[in-house]
């Protein structure tokens, strides 16, 4: 089932416009959205601390994905299926770091502003699909990345609320 779903999405890479859009999402727009997520709290809430919390959450989500990748050491689809991806990635496949990070950030942005959260949610879905279209992740990789990212984001939102938005740091800024 995992391979069948992957093959469907990877077959979309034969359509030039879809392939170009998937590459744009995975290689350019993802970084624009990450930077945007970091600066949104400053403009929406005028909250530098929450902005740093978003930055730390993104870095933490990437570290969690990196650790999990090295525990499971699942090869990427282009290695196991002997296909040529649209973009060559290194490292292991499970979970998708791109999806883990953007999912965690989406939860934090959703907590600030629902409309921006919806935009980020749509982008998260596009990111997940693009990773399969370009041939670097299986569906289970992006699904697990989304799950890990949402859990990380929810934990950070909860921690932020419990600690009163890290009020102890505010007196130093």
PDB file of C-alpha atoms in Angstrom:
ATOM      1  CA  UNK A   1       0.000   0.000   0.000  1.00  0.00           C
ATOM      2  CA  UNK A   2       2.817   2.415   0.937  1.00  0.00           C
ATOM      3  CA  UNK A   3       4.572   1.745  -2.367  1.00  0.00           C
ATOM      4  CA  UNK A   4       1.344   2.001  -4.387  1.00  0.00           C
ATOM      5  CA  UNK A   5       0.527   5.419  -2.931  1.00  0.00           C
ATOM      6  CA  UNK A   6       4.123   6.526  -3.453  1.00  0.00           C
ATOM      7  CA  UNK A   7       4.015   5.359  -7.093  1.00  0.00           C
ATOM      8  CA  UNK A   8       0.844   7.387  -7.683  1.00  0.00           C
ATOM      9  CA  UNK A   9       2.392  10.596  -6.352  1.00  0.00           C
ATOM     10  CA  UNK A  10       5.734   9.974  -8.042  1.00  0.00           C
ATOM     11  CA  UNK A  11       3.932   9.438 -11.360  1.00  0.00           C
ATOM     12  CA  UNK A  12       2.730  13.043 -11.067  1.00  0.00           C
ATOM     13  CA  UNK A  13       6.356  14.102 -11.489  1.00  0.00           C
ATOM     14  CA  UNK A  14       5.965  13.281 -15.201  1.00  0.00           C
ATOM     15  CA  UNK A  15       3.756  16.372 -15.530  1.00  0.00           C
ATOM     16  CA  UNK A  16       6.227  19.272 -15.889  1.00  0.00           C
ATOM     17  CA  UNK A  17       4.107  21.907 -14.104  1.00  0.00           C
ATOM     18  CA  UNK A  18       3.480  19.648 -11.121  1.00  0.00           C
ATOM     19  CA  UNK A  19       7.142  18.625 -10.967  1.00  0.00           C
ATOM     20  CA  UNK A  20       8.271  22.265 -11.049  1.00  0.00           C
ATOM     21  CA  UNK A  21       5.753  23.251  -8.372  1.00  0.00           C
ATOM     22  CA  UNK A  22       6.824  20.328  -6.136  1.00  0.00           C
ATOM     23  CA  UNK A  23      10.475  21.321  -6.474  1.00  0.00           C
ATOM     24  CA  UNK A  24       9.614  24.954  -5.731  1.00  0.00           C
ATOM     25  CA  UNK A  25       7.775  23.947  -2.563  1.00  0.00           C
ATOM     26  CA  UNK A  26      10.452  21.551  -1.306  1.00  0.00           C
ATOM     27  CA  UNK A  27      13.522  23.604  -2.164  1.00  0.00           C
ATOM     28  CA  UNK A  28      12.470  27.267  -1.918  1.00  0.00           C
ATOM     29  CA  UNK A  29       9.059  27.958  -0.397  1.00  0.00           C
ATOM     30  CA  UNK A  30       9.664  25.741   2.643  1.00  0.00           C
ATOM     31  CA  UNK A  31      12.436  28.083   3.804  1.00  0.00           C
ATOM     32  CA  UNK A  32      10.354  31.183   3.092  1.00  0.00           C
ATOM     33  CA  UNK A  33       7.527  29.730   5.200  1.00  0.00           C
ATOM     34  CA  UNK A  34       9.924  28.859   8.034  1.00  0.00           C
ATOM     35  CA  UNK A  35      11.326  32.406   8.129  1.00  0.00           C
ATOM     36  CA  UNK A  36       7.788  33.797   7.868  1.00  0.00           C
ATOM     37  CA  UNK A  37       6.698  31.628  10.801  1.00  0.00           C
ATOM     38  CA  UNK A  38       9.534  33.059  12.873  1.00  0.00           C
ATOM     39  CA  UNK A  39       8.669  36.693  12.122  1.00  0.00           C
ATOM     40  CA  UNK A  40       4.849  36.396  12.288  1.00  0.00           C
ATOM     41  CA  UNK A  41       4.750  36.656  16.114  1.00  0.00           C
ATOM     42  CA  UNK A  42       6.676  39.915  15.958  1.00  0.00           C
ATOM     43  CA  UNK A  43       4.171  41.532  13.553  1.00  0.00           C
ATOM     44  CA  UNK A  44       0.956  39.907  14.767  1.00  0.00           C
ATOM     45  CA  UNK A  45       1.565  39.983  18.542  1.00  0.00           C
ATOM     46  CA  UNK A  46       4.657  42.179  18.847  1.00  0.00           C
ATOM     47  CA  UNK A  47       6.056  39.242  20.770  1.00  0.00           C
ATOM     48  CA  UNK A  48       9.773  38.637  20.340  1.00  0.00           C
ATOM     49  CA  UNK A  49       9.757  35.801  22.902  1.00  0.00           C
ATOM     50  CA  UNK A  50       7.119  33.839  20.956  1.00  0.00           C
ATOM     51  CA  UNK A  51       9.164  34.434  17.826  1.00  0.00           C
ATOM     52  CA  UNK A  52      12.177  32.845  19.521  1.00  0.00           C
ATOM     53  CA  UNK A  53       9.900  30.035  20.706  1.00  0.00           C
ATOM     54  CA  UNK A  54       8.915  29.383  17.070  1.00  0.00           C
ATOM     55  CA  UNK A  55      12.591  29.363  16.056  1.00  0.00           C
ATOM     56  CA  UNK A  56      13.429  26.935  18.869  1.00  0.00           C
ATOM     57  CA  UNK A  57      10.484  24.721  17.993  1.00  0.00           C
ATOM     58  CA  UNK A  58      11.595  24.487  14.363  1.00  0.00           C
ATOM     59  CA  UNK A  59      15.136  23.616  15.412  1.00  0.00           C
ATOM     60  CA  UNK A  60      13.877  21.140  17.996  1.00  0.00           C
ATOM     61  CA  UNK A  61      11.543  19.461  15.500  1.00  0.00           C
ATOM     62  CA  UNK A  62      14.435  19.074  13.066  1.00  0.00           C
ATOM     63  CA  UNK A  63      16.607  17.522  15.799  1.00  0.00           C
ATOM     64  CA  UNK A  64      13.824  15.092  16.781  1.00  0.00           C
ATOM     65  CA  UNK A  65      13.398  14.042  13.128  1.00  0.00           C
ATOM     66  CA  UNK A  66      17.169  13.655  12.770  1.00  0.00           C
ATOM     67  CA  UNK A  67      17.379  11.402  15.833  1.00  0.00           C
ATOM     68  CA  UNK A  68      14.422   9.281  14.701  1.00  0.00           C
ATOM     69  CA  UNK A  69      15.950   8.954  11.218  1.00  0.00           C
ATOM     70  CA  UNK A  70      19.106   7.529  12.755  1.00  0.00           C
ATOM     71  CA  UNK A  71      17.162   5.112  14.933  1.00  0.00           C
ATOM     72  CA  UNK A  72      15.117   3.616  12.068  1.00  0.00           C
ATOM     73  CA  UNK A  73      17.620   4.164   9.213  1.00  0.00           C
ATOM     74  CA  UNK A  74      15.020   3.634   6.482  1.00  0.00           C
ATOM     75  CA  UNK A  75      16.413   4.103   2.964  1.00  0.00           C
ATOM     76  CA  UNK A  76      14.788   6.623   0.662  1.00  0.00           C
ATOM     77  CA  UNK A  77      12.363   5.394  -2.047  1.00  0.00           C
ATOM     78  CA  UNK A  78      14.753   6.113  -4.895  1.00  0.00           C
ATOM     79  CA  UNK A  79      17.280   3.781  -3.247  1.00  0.00           C
ATOM     80  CA  UNK A  80      14.925   0.874  -2.653  1.00  0.00           C
ATOM     81  CA  UNK A  81      12.843   1.251  -5.823  1.00  0.00           C
ATOM     82  CA  UNK A  82      15.776   2.134  -8.097  1.00  0.00           C
ATOM     83  CA  UNK A  83      14.187   5.250  -9.549  1.00  0.00           C
ATOM     84  CA  UNK A  84      15.645   8.649 -10.361  1.00  0.00           C
ATOM     85  CA  UNK A  85      14.178  11.351  -8.090  1.00  0.00           C
ATOM     86  CA  UNK A  86      13.644  14.913  -9.246  1.00  0.00           C
ATOM     87  CA  UNK A  87      15.985  16.066  -6.491  1.00  0.00           C
ATOM     88  CA  UNK A  88      18.705  14.029  -4.838  1.00  0.00           C
ATOM     89  CA  UNK A  89      18.502  13.948  -1.042  1.00  0.00           C
ATOM     90  CA  UNK A  90      20.961  12.339   1.311  1.00  0.00           C
ATOM     91  CA  UNK A  91      20.346  10.569   4.586  1.00  0.00           C
ATOM     92  CA  UNK A  92      17.455   8.441   5.670  1.00  0.00           C
ATOM     93  CA  UNK A  93      13.790   8.648   4.777  1.00  0.00           C
ATOM     94  CA  UNK A  94      11.725   8.130   7.950  1.00  0.00           C
ATOM     95  CA  UNK A  95      10.353  10.600   9.055  1.00  0.00           C
ATOM     96  CA  UNK A  96      10.318  13.576   6.691  1.00  0.00           C
ATOM     97  CA  UNK A  97      12.228  16.432   8.339  1.00  0.00           C
ATOM     98  CA  UNK A  98      10.558  19.001   6.078  1.00  0.00           C
ATOM     99  CA  UNK A  99       7.085  17.875   7.129  1.00  0.00           C
ATOM    100  CA  UNK A 100       8.030  17.498  10.806  1.00  0.00           C
ATOM    101  CA  UNK A 101       9.342  21.054  11.021  1.00  0.00           C
ATOM    102  CA  UNK A 102       6.571  22.741   9.035  1.00  0.00           C
ATOM    103  CA  UNK A 103       3.886  20.788  10.950  1.00  0.00           C
ATOM    104  CA  UNK A 104       5.283  21.899  14.299  1.00  0.00           C
ATOM    105  CA  UNK A 105       5.448  25.507  13.117  1.00  0.00           C
ATOM    106  CA  UNK A 106       1.911  25.298  11.726  1.00  0.00           C
ATOM    107  CA  UNK A 107       0.589  24.410  15.178  1.00  0.00           C
ATOM    108  CA  UNK A 108       2.329  27.443  16.686  1.00  0.00           C
ATOM    109  CA  UNK A 109       1.084  29.780  13.941  1.00  0.00           C
ATOM    110  CA  UNK A 110      -2.439  28.347  14.293  1.00  0.00           C
ATOM    111  CA  UNK A 111      -2.209  29.263  17.985  1.00  0.00           C
ATOM    112  CA  UNK A 112      -1.506  32.904  17.038  1.00  0.00           C
ATOM    113  CA  UNK A 113      -3.889  33.415  14.114  1.00  0.00           C
ATOM    114  CA  UNK A 114      -6.363  30.912  12.649  1.00  0.00           C
ATOM    115  CA  UNK A 115      -6.329  32.402   9.128  1.00  0.00           C
ATOM    116  CA  UNK A 116      -2.544  32.240   8.925  1.00  0.00           C
ATOM    117  CA  UNK A 117      -2.768  28.788  10.490  1.00  0.00           C
ATOM    118  CA  UNK A 118      -5.008  27.622   7.646  1.00  0.00           C
ATOM    119  CA  UNK A 119      -2.520  28.990   5.116  1.00  0.00           C
ATOM    120  CA  UNK A 120       0.282  27.117   6.873  1.00  0.00           C
ATOM    121  CA  UNK A 121      -1.844  23.950   7.062  1.00  0.00           C
ATOM    122  CA  UNK A 122      -2.428  24.049   3.305  1.00  0.00           C
ATOM    123  CA  UNK A 123       1.277  24.605   2.752  1.00  0.00           C
ATOM    124  CA  UNK A 124       2.065  21.668   5.057  1.00  0.00           C
ATOM    125  CA  UNK A 125      -0.129  19.421   2.903  1.00  0.00           C
ATOM    126  CA  UNK A 126       1.556  20.692  -0.263  1.00  0.00           C
ATOM    127  CA  UNK A 127       4.934  20.024   1.334  1.00  0.00           C
ATOM    128  CA  UNK A 128       3.956  16.458   2.218  1.00  0.00           C
ATOM    129  CA  UNK A 129       2.719  15.765  -1.305  1.00  0.00           C
ATOM    130  CA  UNK A 130       5.739  17.434  -2.901  1.00  0.00           C
ATOM    131  CA  UNK A 131       8.161  15.214  -0.967  1.00  0.00           C
ATOM    132  CA  UNK A 132       6.496  12.155  -2.516  1.00  0.00           C
ATOM    133  CA  UNK A 133       6.191  13.716  -5.976  1.00  0.00           C
ATOM    134  CA  UNK A 134       9.917  14.453  -6.155  1.00  0.00           C
ATOM    135  CA  UNK A 135      10.631  10.882  -5.035  1.00  0.00           C
ATOM    136  CA  UNK A 136      12.385  11.326  -1.691  1.00  0.00           C
ATOM    137  CA  UNK A 137       9.741  10.106   0.800  1.00  0.00           C
ATOM    138  CA  UNK A 138       7.166   7.373   1.176  1.00  0.00           C
ATOM    139  CA  UNK A 139       3.655   8.265   2.403  1.00  0.00           C
ATOM    140  CA  UNK A 140       4.437   6.791   5.824  1.00  0.00           C
ATOM    141  CA  UNK A 141       7.434   9.149   6.094  1.00  0.00           C
ATOM    142  CA  UNK A 142       5.371  12.274   5.546  1.00  0.00           C
ATOM    143  CA  UNK A 143       2.489  11.015   7.696  1.00  0.00           C
ATOM    144  CA  UNK A 144       4.840  10.231  10.576  1.00  0.00           C
ATOM    145  CA  UNK A 145       6.575  13.591  10.085  1.00  0.00           C
ATOM    146  CA  UNK A 146       3.216  15.350  10.328  1.00  0.00           C
ATOM    147  CA  UNK A 147       2.300  13.407  13.462  1.00  0.00           C
ATOM    148  CA  UNK A 148       5.640  14.104  15.155  1.00  0.00           C
ATOM    149  CA  UNK A 149       5.437  17.774  14.165  1.00  0.00           C
ATOM    150  CA  UNK A 150       1.893  18.209  15.487  1.00  0.00           C
ATOM    151  CA  UNK A 151       2.801  16.529  18.786  1.00  0.00           C
ATOM    152  CA  UNK A 152       5.900  18.714  19.151  1.00  0.00           C
ATOM    153  CA  UNK A 153       3.898  21.848  18.329  1.00  0.00           C
ATOM    154  CA  UNK A 154       1.102  20.963  20.758  1.00  0.00           C
ATOM    155  CA  UNK A 155       3.619  20.258  23.530  1.00  0.00           C
ATOM    156  CA  UNK A 156       5.266  23.644  22.970  1.00  0.00           C
ATOM    157  CA  UNK A 157       1.892  25.467  22.928  1.00  0.00           C
ATOM    158  CA  UNK A 158       0.933  23.694  26.160  1.00  0.00           C
ATOM    159  CA  UNK A 159       4.301  24.451  27.753  1.00  0.00           C
ATOM    160  CA  UNK A 160       4.011  28.087  26.697  1.00  0.00           C
ATOM    161  CA  UNK A 161       0.571  28.368  28.303  1.00  0.00           C
ATOM    162  CA  UNK A 162       1.652  26.592  31.482  1.00  0.00           C
ATOM    163  CA  UNK A 163       4.641  28.857  31.955  1.00  0.00           C
ATOM    164  CA  UNK A 164       2.608  32.004  31.218  1.00  0.00           C
ATOM    165  CA  UNK A 165       4.402  32.638  27.921  1.00  0.00           C
ATOM    166  CA  UNK A 166       7.824  32.286  29.517  1.00  0.00           C
ATOM    167  CA  UNK A 167       7.192  35.364  31.646  1.00  0.00           C
ATOM    168  CA  UNK A 168      10.443  34.841  33.530  1.00  0.00           C
ATOM    169  CA  UNK A 169      12.361  35.727  30.342  1.00  0.00           C
ATOM    170  CA  UNK A 170      10.467  38.963  29.685  1.00  0.00           C
ATOM    171  CA  UNK A 171      12.232  40.902  32.425  1.00  0.00           C
ATOM    172  CA  UNK A 172      15.588  40.345  30.661  1.00  0.00           C
ATOM    173  CA  UNK A 173      14.468  41.788  27.306  1.00  0.00           C
TER     174      UNK A 173
END
